[in-house]
Amino acid sequence: MPKRTDRLTSDIGWSTPDQINVRGMDLPSEILGHMNLGDMAFLLLAHRQPSAEESTVFNAILVALVEHGITPSAMAARITYMGAPESLQAAVAAGLCGLGSVFVGSMEGAAKMLYDVLPPDQLGTGADLEVIAKQTVADFRARAAIVPGLGHPLHKPVDPRTPRLFEIAAQNGKSGEYIALIELIQKEAEAASGKALPINATGAIGAICCEFGFPWEIVRGFGVMARSIGLVGHILEESTNPIAFELWQRTEEEILEASGPSAHGAAK
Amino acid sequence: MPKRTDRLTSDIGWSTPDQINVRGMDLPSEILGHMNLGDMAFLLLAHRQPSAEESTVFNAILVALVEHGITPSAMAARITYMGAPESLQAAVAAGLCGLGSVFVGSMEGAAKMLYDVLPPDQLGTGADLEVIAKQTVADFRARAAIVPGLGHPLHKPVDPRTPRLFEIAAQNGKSGEYIALIELIQKEAEAASGKALPINATGAIGAICCEFGFPWEIVRGFGVMARSIGLVGHILEESTNPIAFELWQRTEEEILEASGPSAHGAAK
Amino acid sequence: MPKRTDRLTSDIGWSTPDQINVRGMDLPSEILGHMNLGDMAFLLLAHRQPSAEESTVFNAILVALVEHGITPSAMAARITYMGAPESLQAAVAAGLCGLGSVFVGSMEGAAKMLYDVLPPDQLGTGADLEVIAKQTVADFRARAAIVPGLGHPLHKPVDPRTPRLFEIAAQNGKSGEYIALIELIQKEAEAASGKALPINATGAIGAICCEFGFPWEIVRGFGVMARSIGLVGHILEESTNPIAFELWQRTEEEILEASGPSAHGAAK
Amino acid sequence: MPKRTDRLTSDIGWSTPDQINVRGMDLPSEILGHMNLGDMAFLLLAHRQPSAEESTVFNAILVALVEHGITPSAMAARITYMGAPESLQAAVAAGLCGLGSVFVGSMEGAAKMLYDVLPPDQLGTGADLEVIAKQTVADFRARAAIVPGLGHPLHKPVDPRTPRLFEIAAQNGKSGEYIALIELIQKEAEAASGKALPINATGAIGAICCEFGFPWEIVRGFGVMARSIGLVGHILEESTNPIAFELWQRTEEEILEASGPSAHGAAK
C-alpha cells in the first residue's frame, strides 16, 4: 500500500488555455503530424521520442500484437457487444479483462527470464551466453516448468513472425545479447526435449523489449494497448457479420441436450 | 437480435502453420516493418492500407486522442490498479468503461451531425454550406441542444489542437466540405450565442472522420483504442508516482467529516 | 455534466473506530444476523429496511434474476476466466459489461412503459386499465415496436416464473394495478398479434418493481447485482468443468475452414 | 490450459418450455419465495440448499461484505458512471475490476493460511491449536510477512464486525477449530508485535469460510458478488448526489498547479 503524499503530481503532461504538453513536448506543434501512434506510445512509456530506428522496431512489436484471429478476448468482446451494442467501450473492456497470466503472461515471462539470467548490468561484459542458455533450460526442466516464449500449437517449426521481427530489430540496431540468448535457449530447449520449440511471437517480443531495456512489468501493457485496436476491429466486424448469437445458441442447445432433463432421466 | 447463421465466418484474417494474414496482407512480409500502429488500425477499420497522406492524417487523429491529462478514465484506471496491481489489463478495462456518451459522445455526435446535414451523396454537388450551417445552428438552438464539437472549458478562444489538425488534413488532401462546414457552423454558433465556441478536438476529429468517409458509429472506437494507450501510460506512472491512495484517503476523510456521526448529531 | 459542489457528502454510511453504520442502521447489531442479502440490497436502494412481506417479494425478484443458464454474459465471463484465472473479479466484470440494452433492457423497458401509461399519481383513482392496455398495445403496434416484457423464445405459452412471482406478490400485498395492467396488456397483445406472448420474467419483475414504486432507472441495477452472483457460480464451474477452451478451438477451426486460405483460393 | 473435451456440459441448471431447474431444484416452486438471495448464492456455490443455521451465517458473511463506504472500488464505479451513465453495468464492472490482491486478498489469504496450518483432515483429531498458532506467527514473522486477516487502520482495538460475526457463527453451530485458531493467532501476533492487531472482518470471514469448508479459492467470489450490490448503491447515490465531477476537477487543478508549466519554469 503506498504511503500518503502531501501533493498530487503527474509528469505526463499539462494543459493551459493555449498549450497542451505531453512529456515535455508541445502536442500541436511537435507531436501531431510528426509522430505516429506507436511513437506516441513510446513517448508515454519511455518518456522521450523514439529515434527513427526505434520507431520502426517499436511499431513492429505493437503491430504484431494487434490481431490474432478469433482469440478468447475477441470472442468475449463480440459476445459482450451483442448484449450492449450501445457501449462499444465496454465490449473492448470485456475483451481486455482476459489478457492475464495465460495469454499475455508468456511475453512478460520471456522478458523476465532473460533479465533474470542476464541482468542489464552484465551486458557487454562478455557473459558466456551458451553457458547461460544451458543453465536456464536445465533450471526450467528441473522444476518441470515451461520455458516462456517457446513453442506454438500451430506455427511449427517456425513462427513466421519471429524471424521477421528479429530481422527488423537487426536492421535497426536493436539485435544484441538478449536476442542471441533466446535463440540459444531455444536450441538448447529443442535439444533437451527433442521437440520443435519455435521462438513464438511473444518470446521474440519479450527479447526485443529487453533490447530496448523496458522493464518486464511494462510488457503486458504493450499487449493491452495493441489488442484494444484489434478488438475494435472485431467489434466492427461483429456489427455486420455477427458470430456471437450463433455461438450462444449452439452452446445453449448442446448443453441442454447433454445436461438437461433427459440427461438426468427426468420425465419431460 | 441477429438471425442465426449456418456458418461462422470472419474476413479479418487467418493463420496457417507458416502464414499469418490480416485483411488480405501477409503480416510478416507486408505489414511488419512497413506499417506503423496507426496504419494497422486503419487496415482493420477501412480494410485497406492507407496512402501516405491518409497515414499522416489518421495517425494524427489517433495521437490527438491518446492523452488528456487526469481524465475521469485515467482516475478510474489508477484507482483500480491500486487494488489489483497484478491485473494491469483490468485497470485499463476499468478506465475504458467510462468512455461513454458524456466524453466520447461529442466526437461521434459531431460526425453524425455533419453527415445528417450534408449526406455524403451531396458532396461535390454545390451544396450551400452557409445555408446549411445557419439552419443547423438554428435547429440546435430551437431545441436548446448543444452543438456537438464546439466549446471547451479550458481551451478558449481556440483549442490549439484544432488548427493544427485542420492544417495536417489540408496538407494531405483531406480538407473538404465537412471541415468547411464545421467552421461555418462554429462562426454561426458564436454569432448566435455571443460566446466563444471554439471547435474542440472532438469536433475537429469528427469532421476529419467525415472527410475520410468513416461511418459515425465507428468514431467512438478511435477514442477507445487511442485512450487505451494513454491509460497504460497513466498506470505506469501510478506504479511509481501514485495518486490513487491519497485521493481515496482524502475522500474518505472529507465524507466522514461531512456525513459521519458528528454530522448526524450522533454521540461519538 | 454535474455542477461543482463545495463539499463531498454521502448518506450511505460511515465508520468510526468502534461503529459501522449503513443507511442509519448499526451494521453489527442491527443488520448482521438480522437481514439477509436481499434485504441489504433493499436497504441500500430504498434507504430503509424492508418489511417481512417486502423482503419475501424483493428477494424473489432478485433470486429470479441470478441464473439463466449459458447466457452470453456467462460465456463472456467463462472465456475471460480462461485467460486470467488469477483475476476472478475481472471475469465477473467482463460478464457484467454485456448486461445492456438487449438483455436487461426489456426489464427496465417494461417498468418504464407501465409508469408512462399509468403514472404513480393516478394509482387508486379508478383509471380504466382495459382502455389503457388497448391504447398501449395500439401505440406500440402503430410504431411497429415490440412491447417490452412480453414473449419468450423458449418458455411458451407461459413463462413458469411469471405466475409464481405474481403469486408471491399477491400473497405479500404487492399485487396492484401495475400487475393487473401488464396482464391486460398481454391479453391485448396476444389478441392483436394472434401469437402466444407470455409475460416473461423480465416483464413480471418490471411490473413488480412498479408495485414497489422503484424508479425504472434503478431496475437495471437489480439485474446487475443478481447476475454477478450467477456469474461467480459459472466461473466456479468453469474451474472444474471448462467449456471455454473447447468453444474457442471449435470457433477458430470453423472460421479457418470457412474463411481461411482455401476459402480464398490461396495456395497453402 | 484445459484439455479439449468432446462435449460441453453444465450442471448448473437447465430449462424446458415449462420448467427451469437450478442445481436440481425447480426454480418456480422450490426456490422462488422459499430462498433468499444469500441462499441462492449458497445453492450455486455449495450445490445444495443451506440449512436454516447455515443460511443465517452465510447471509451474515455476504451482508458484511456489501458496503464499506467510499472504497477505491466505489470511487472507480462512480467516476466511470459520470462518463457513461447509460451503462450502469459497465460502472459496476469497473468497480469490480479493482477487487484484486490488495483489498480482497486478505480474505482469501486468511482462509488459505488456516487451511495450510490446519488441513481439514486434521479437524477433530486433537491438534494443539496453541502450538500451531505460535508456529504460524513465528513463520510469518521470520519472513517479515503480514499475517492476513489481522489489523485495521481504523477499527482498533476491535473491528466491531468480528465479535458479532463470531457470535452469529457460534449461535448457529459454525464456530469450531478455525475460529478458535485465528483467535489464538491474533493473541500470539499481538504479543509478538506489541501492537493492537484486531481480527478484521476479512479475517473473521476467512475463518468462517473454513468452518463451512469452502475452498479458499472461492472466497474472493463472495466479496465480488456482495460488493456488486454495494456498487449499485453507490451508483444510485452518484446519480443524485454526485462526487465524481468534483473529485475530477480538484485533481486536475491540483496537478496542474503542482506539475504544470509554472512548476516547470515554463513561460506561460
CSV table of N, CA, C and O in Angstrom, one decimal, chain D residues 125-179:
chain,number,residue,atom,x,y,z
D,125,THR,N,-9.0,-34.1,15.5
D,125,THR,CA,-8.0,-35.1,15.9
D,125,THR,C,-7.2,-34.6,17.0
D,125,THR,O,-6.1,-35.2,17.3
D,126,GLY,N,-7.6,-33.5,17.7
D,126,GLY,CA,-6.9,-33.1,18.8
D,126,GLY,C,-5.7,-32.3,18.6
D,126,GLY,O,-4.7,-32.3,19.4
D,127,ALA,N,-5.6,-31.6,17.4
D,127,ALA,CA,-4.5,-30.8,17.1
D,127,ALA,C,-4.3,-29.7,18.1
D,127,ALA,O,-5.2,-29.1,18.6
D,128,ASP,N,-3.0,-29.4,18.5
D,128,ASP,CA,-2.8,-28.5,19.5
D,128,ASP,C,-2.8,-27.1,18.9
D,128,ASP,O,-1.8,-26.6,18.3
D,129,LEU,N,-3.9,-26.4,19.0
D,129,LEU,CA,-4.1,-25.1,18.3
D,129,LEU,C,-3.1,-24.0,18.8
D,129,LEU,O,-2.6,-23.2,18.0
D,130,GLU,N,-2.7,-24.1,20.1
D,130,GLU,CA,-1.8,-23.1,20.6
D,130,GLU,C,-0.4,-23.2,19.9
D,130,GLU,O,0.2,-22.3,19.6
D,131,VAL,N,0.0,-24.5,19.8
D,131,VAL,CA,1.3,-24.7,19.2
D,131,VAL,C,1.2,-24.3,17.7
D,131,VAL,O,2.2,-23.6,17.2
D,132,ILE,N,0.1,-24.6,17.0
D,132,ILE,CA,0.0,-24.2,15.6
D,132,ILE,C,0.0,-22.7,15.5
D,132,ILE,O,0.7,-22.1,14.6
D,133,ALA,N,-0.7,-22.0,16.4
D,133,ALA,CA,-0.7,-20.5,16.3
D,133,ALA,C,0.6,-19.9,16.5
D,133,ALA,O,1.1,-19.0,15.8
D,134,LYS,N,1.3,-20.4,17.5
D,134,LYS,CA,2.7,-19.9,17.8
D,134,LYS,C,3.6,-20.1,16.6
D,134,LYS,O,4.3,-19.2,16.1
D,135,GLN,N,3.5,-21.3,16.0
D,135,GLN,CA,4.4,-21.6,14.9
D,135,GLN,C,4.0,-20.8,13.7
D,135,GLN,O,4.9,-20.3,12.9
D,136,THR,N,2.7,-20.6,13.5
D,136,THR,CA,2.2,-19.8,12.3
D,136,THR,C,2.8,-18.3,12.4
D,136,THR,O,3.3,-17.8,11.5
D,137,VAL,N,2.6,-17.7,13.6
D,137,VAL,CA,3.0,-16.4,13.7
D,137,VAL,C,4.6,-16.3,13.6
D,137,VAL,O,5.1,-15.4,13.0
D,138,ALA,N,5.2,-17.3,14.2
D,138,ALA,CA,6.7,-17.3,14.1
D,138,ALA,C,7.1,-17.4,12.6
D,138,ALA,O,8.0,-16.7,12.1
D,139,ASP,N,6.4,-18.2,11.8
D,139,ASP,CA,6.8,-18.3,10.4
D,139,ASP,C,6.6,-17.0,9.6
D,139,ASP,O,7.4,-16.6,8.8
D,140,PHE,N,5.4,-16.4,9.9
D,140,PHE,CA,5.2,-15.1,9.2
D,140,PHE,C,6.2,-14.1,9.6
D,140,PHE,O,6.7,-13.4,8.7
D,141,ARG,N,6.5,-14.0,10.9
D,141,ARG,CA,7.5,-13.0,11.3
D,141,ARG,C,8.9,-13.3,10.8
D,141,ARG,O,9.6,-12.4,10.4
D,142,ALA,N,9.2,-14.6,10.7
D,142,ALA,CA,10.5,-15.0,10.1
D,142,ALA,C,10.7,-14.5,8.7
D,142,ALA,O,11.8,-14.1,8.3
D,143,ARG,N,9.7,-14.5,7.9
D,143,ARG,CA,9.8,-14.0,6.6
D,143,ARG,C,9.2,-12.6,6.4
D,143,ARG,O,8.9,-12.1,5.3
D,144,ALA,N,9.1,-11.9,7.6
D,144,ALA,CA,8.7,-10.5,7.6
D,144,ALA,C,7.4,-10.3,6.8
D,144,ALA,O,7.2,-9.2,6.2
D,145,ALA,N,6.5,-11.3,6.9
D,145,ALA,CA,5.2,-11.2,6.1
D,145,ALA,C,4.1,-10.8,7.1
D,145,ALA,O,4.2,-11.0,8.3
D,146,ILE,N,3.1,-10.1,6.6
D,146,ILE,CA,1.9,-9.7,7.4
D,146,ILE,C,1.0,-10.9,7.5
D,146,ILE,O,0.7,-11.6,6.5
D,147,VAL,N,0.5,-11.1,8.7
D,147,VAL,CA,-0.5,-12.2,8.9
D,147,VAL,C,-1.8,-11.7,8.3
D,147,VAL,O,-2.3,-10.7,8.7
D,148,PRO,N,-2.3,-12.5,7.3
D,148,PRO,CA,-3.6,-12.0,6.7
D,148,PRO,C,-4.7,-12.1,7.7
D,148,PRO,O,-4.9,-13.0,8.5
D,149,GLY,N,-5.6,-11.0,7.6
D,149,GLY,CA,-6.8,-11.0,8.4
D,149,GLY,C,-6.7,-10.3,9.7
D,149,GLY,O,-7.6,-10.2,10.5
D,150,LEU,N,-5.5,-9.8,10.0
D,150,LEU,CA,-5.3,-9.1,11.3
D,150,LEU,C,-4.9,-7.7,11.0
D,150,LEU,O,-4.3,-7.3,10.0
D,151,GLY,N,-5.4,-6.8,11.9
D,151,GLY,CA,-5.0,-5.4,11.8
D,151,GLY,C,-6.0,-4.6,11.0
D,151,GLY,O,-6.6,-5.1,10.0
D,152,HIS,N,-6.3,-3.3,11.4
D,152,HIS,CA,-7.2,-2.5,10.6
D,152,HIS,C,-6.7,-1.0,10.9
D,152,HIS,O,-6.4,-0.7,12.0
D,153,PRO,N,-6.7,-0.2,9.9
D,153,PRO,CA,-6.2,1.2,10.1
D,153,PRO,C,-7.2,2.0,11.0
D,153,PRO,O,-6.7,2.9,11.7
D,154,LEU,N,-8.5,1.7,10.9
D,154,LEU,CA,-9.4,2.5,11.7
D,154,LEU,C,-10.0,1.7,12.9
D,154,LEU,O,-10.0,2.2,14.0
D,155,HIS,N,-10.4,0.5,12.6
D,155,HIS,CA,-11.1,-0.2,13.7
D,155,HIS,C,-10.2,-0.9,14.7
D,155,HIS,O,-9.7,-2.0,14.5
D,156,LYS,N,-9.8,-0.1,15.7
D,156,LYS,CA,-8.9,-0.5,16.7
D,156,LYS,C,-9.5,-0.2,18.1
D,156,LYS,O,-10.1,0.9,18.2
D,157,PRO,N,-9.3,-1.0,19.1
D,157,PRO,CA,-8.5,-2.3,19.2
D,157,PRO,C,-9.4,-3.4,18.7
D,157,PRO,O,-8.9,-4.5,18.6
D,158,VAL,N,-10.7,-3.2,18.3
D,158,VAL,CA,-11.5,-4.3,17.9
D,158,VAL,C,-12.2,-3.8,16.6
D,158,VAL,O,-12.7,-2.7,16.5
D,159,ASP,N,-12.3,-4.7,15.6
D,159,ASP,CA,-13.2,-4.5,14.5
D,159,ASP,C,-14.6,-4.9,14.9
D,159,ASP,O,-14.8,-6.1,15.2
D,160,PRO,N,-15.5,-4.0,14.9
D,160,PRO,CA,-16.8,-4.3,15.6
D,160,PRO,C,-17.6,-5.4,14.8
D,160,PRO,O,-18.5,-6.0,15.4
D,161,ARG,N,-17.2,-5.7,13.6
D,161,ARG,CA,-17.9,-6.8,12.9
D,161,ARG,C,-17.5,-8.2,13.4
D,161,ARG,O,-18.3,-9.1,13.3
D,162,THR,N,-16.2,-8.3,13.8
D,162,THR,CA,-15.7,-9.6,14.1
D,162,THR,C,-16.4,-10.3,15.3
D,162,THR,O,-16.9,-11.4,15.1
D,163,PRO,N,-16.5,-9.6,16.5
D,163,PRO,CA,-17.2,-10.4,17.6
D,163,PRO,C,-18.7,-10.7,17.2
D,163,PRO,O,-19.2,-11.8,17.6
D,164,ARG,N,-19.3,-9.9,16.4
D,164,ARG,CA,-20.7,-10.1,16.0
D,164,ARG,C,-20.8,-11.3,15.1
D,164,ARG,O,-21.6,-12.2,15.2
D,165,LEU,N,-19.8,-11.4,14.1
D,165,LEU,CA,-19.8,-12.5,13.1
D,165,LEU,C,-19.5,-13.8,13.9
D,165,LEU,O,-20.1,-14.8,13.6
D,166,PHE,N,-18.6,-13.7,14.8
D,166,PHE,CA,-18.3,-15.0,15.6
D,166,PHE,C,-19.4,-15.4,16.5
D,166,PHE,O,-19.6,-16.6,16.7
D,167,GLU,N,-20.1,-14.4,17.0
D,167,GLU,CA,-21.3,-14.7,17.8
D,167,GLU,C,-22.4,-15.4,17.0
D,167,GLU,O,-23.0,-16.4,17.4
D,168,ILE,N,-22.6,-14.9,15.8
D,168,ILE,CA,-23.6,-15.5,14.9
D,168,ILE,C,-23.2,-16.9,14.5
D,168,ILE,O,-24.0,-17.8,14.5
D,169,ALA,N,-21.9,-17.1,14.2
D,169,ALA,CA,-21.4,-18.4,13.9
D,169,ALA,C,-21.6,-19.4,15.1
D,169,ALA,O,-22.1,-20.5,14.9
D,170,ALA,N,-21.3,-18.9,16.3
D,170,ALA,CA,-21.4,-19.8,17.5
D,170,ALA,C,-22.9,-20.1,17.7
D,170,ALA,O,-23.2,-21.3,18.0
D,171,GLN,N,-23.8,-19.2,17.5
D,171,GLN,CA,-25.2,-19.4,17.8
D,171,GLN,C,-25.8,-20.4,16.7
D,171,GLN,O,-26.9,-20.9,16.9
D,172,ASN,N,-25.1,-20.6,15.6
D,172,ASN,CA,-25.6,-21.4,14.6
D,172,ASN,C,-24.7,-22.6,14.2
D,172,ASN,O,-24.7,-23.1,13.1
D,173,GLY,N,-23.9,-23.0,15.2
D,173,GLY,CA,-23.1,-24.3,15.1
D,173,GLY,C,-22.0,-24.2,14.1
D,173,GLY,O,-21.6,-25.2,13.5
D,174,LYS,N,-21.5,-23.0,13.8
D,174,LYS,CA,-20.4,-22.9,12.8
D,174,LYS,C,-19.1,-22.3,13.5
D,174,LYS,O,-18.3,-21.7,12.8
D,175,SER,N,-19.0,-22.5,14.8
D,175,SER,CA,-17.8,-22.0,15.5
D,175,SER,C,-17.0,-23.2,15.9
D,175,SER,O,-17.3,-23.9,16.9
D,176,GLY,N,-15.9,-23.4,15.2
D,176,GLY,CA,-15.1,-24.6,15.6
D,176,GLY,C,-13.6,-24.3,15.7
D,176,GLY,O,-13.2,-23.2,16.1
D,177,GLU,N,-12.8,-25.2,15.2
D,177,GLU,CA,-11.4,-25.0,15.4
D,177,GLU,C,-10.8,-23.9,14.6
D,177,GLU,O,-9.8,-23.3,15.0
D,178,TYR,N,-11.3,-23.6,13.5
D,178,TYR,CA,-10.7,-22.5,12.7
D,178,TYR,C,-10.9,-21.1,13.3
D,178,TYR,O,-10.0,-20.3,13.3
D,179,ILE,N,-12.1,-20.9,13.9
D,179,ILE,CA,-12.3,-19.6,14.6
D,179,ILE,C,-11.4,-19.6,15.9
D,179,ILE,O,-10.8,-18.6,16.2
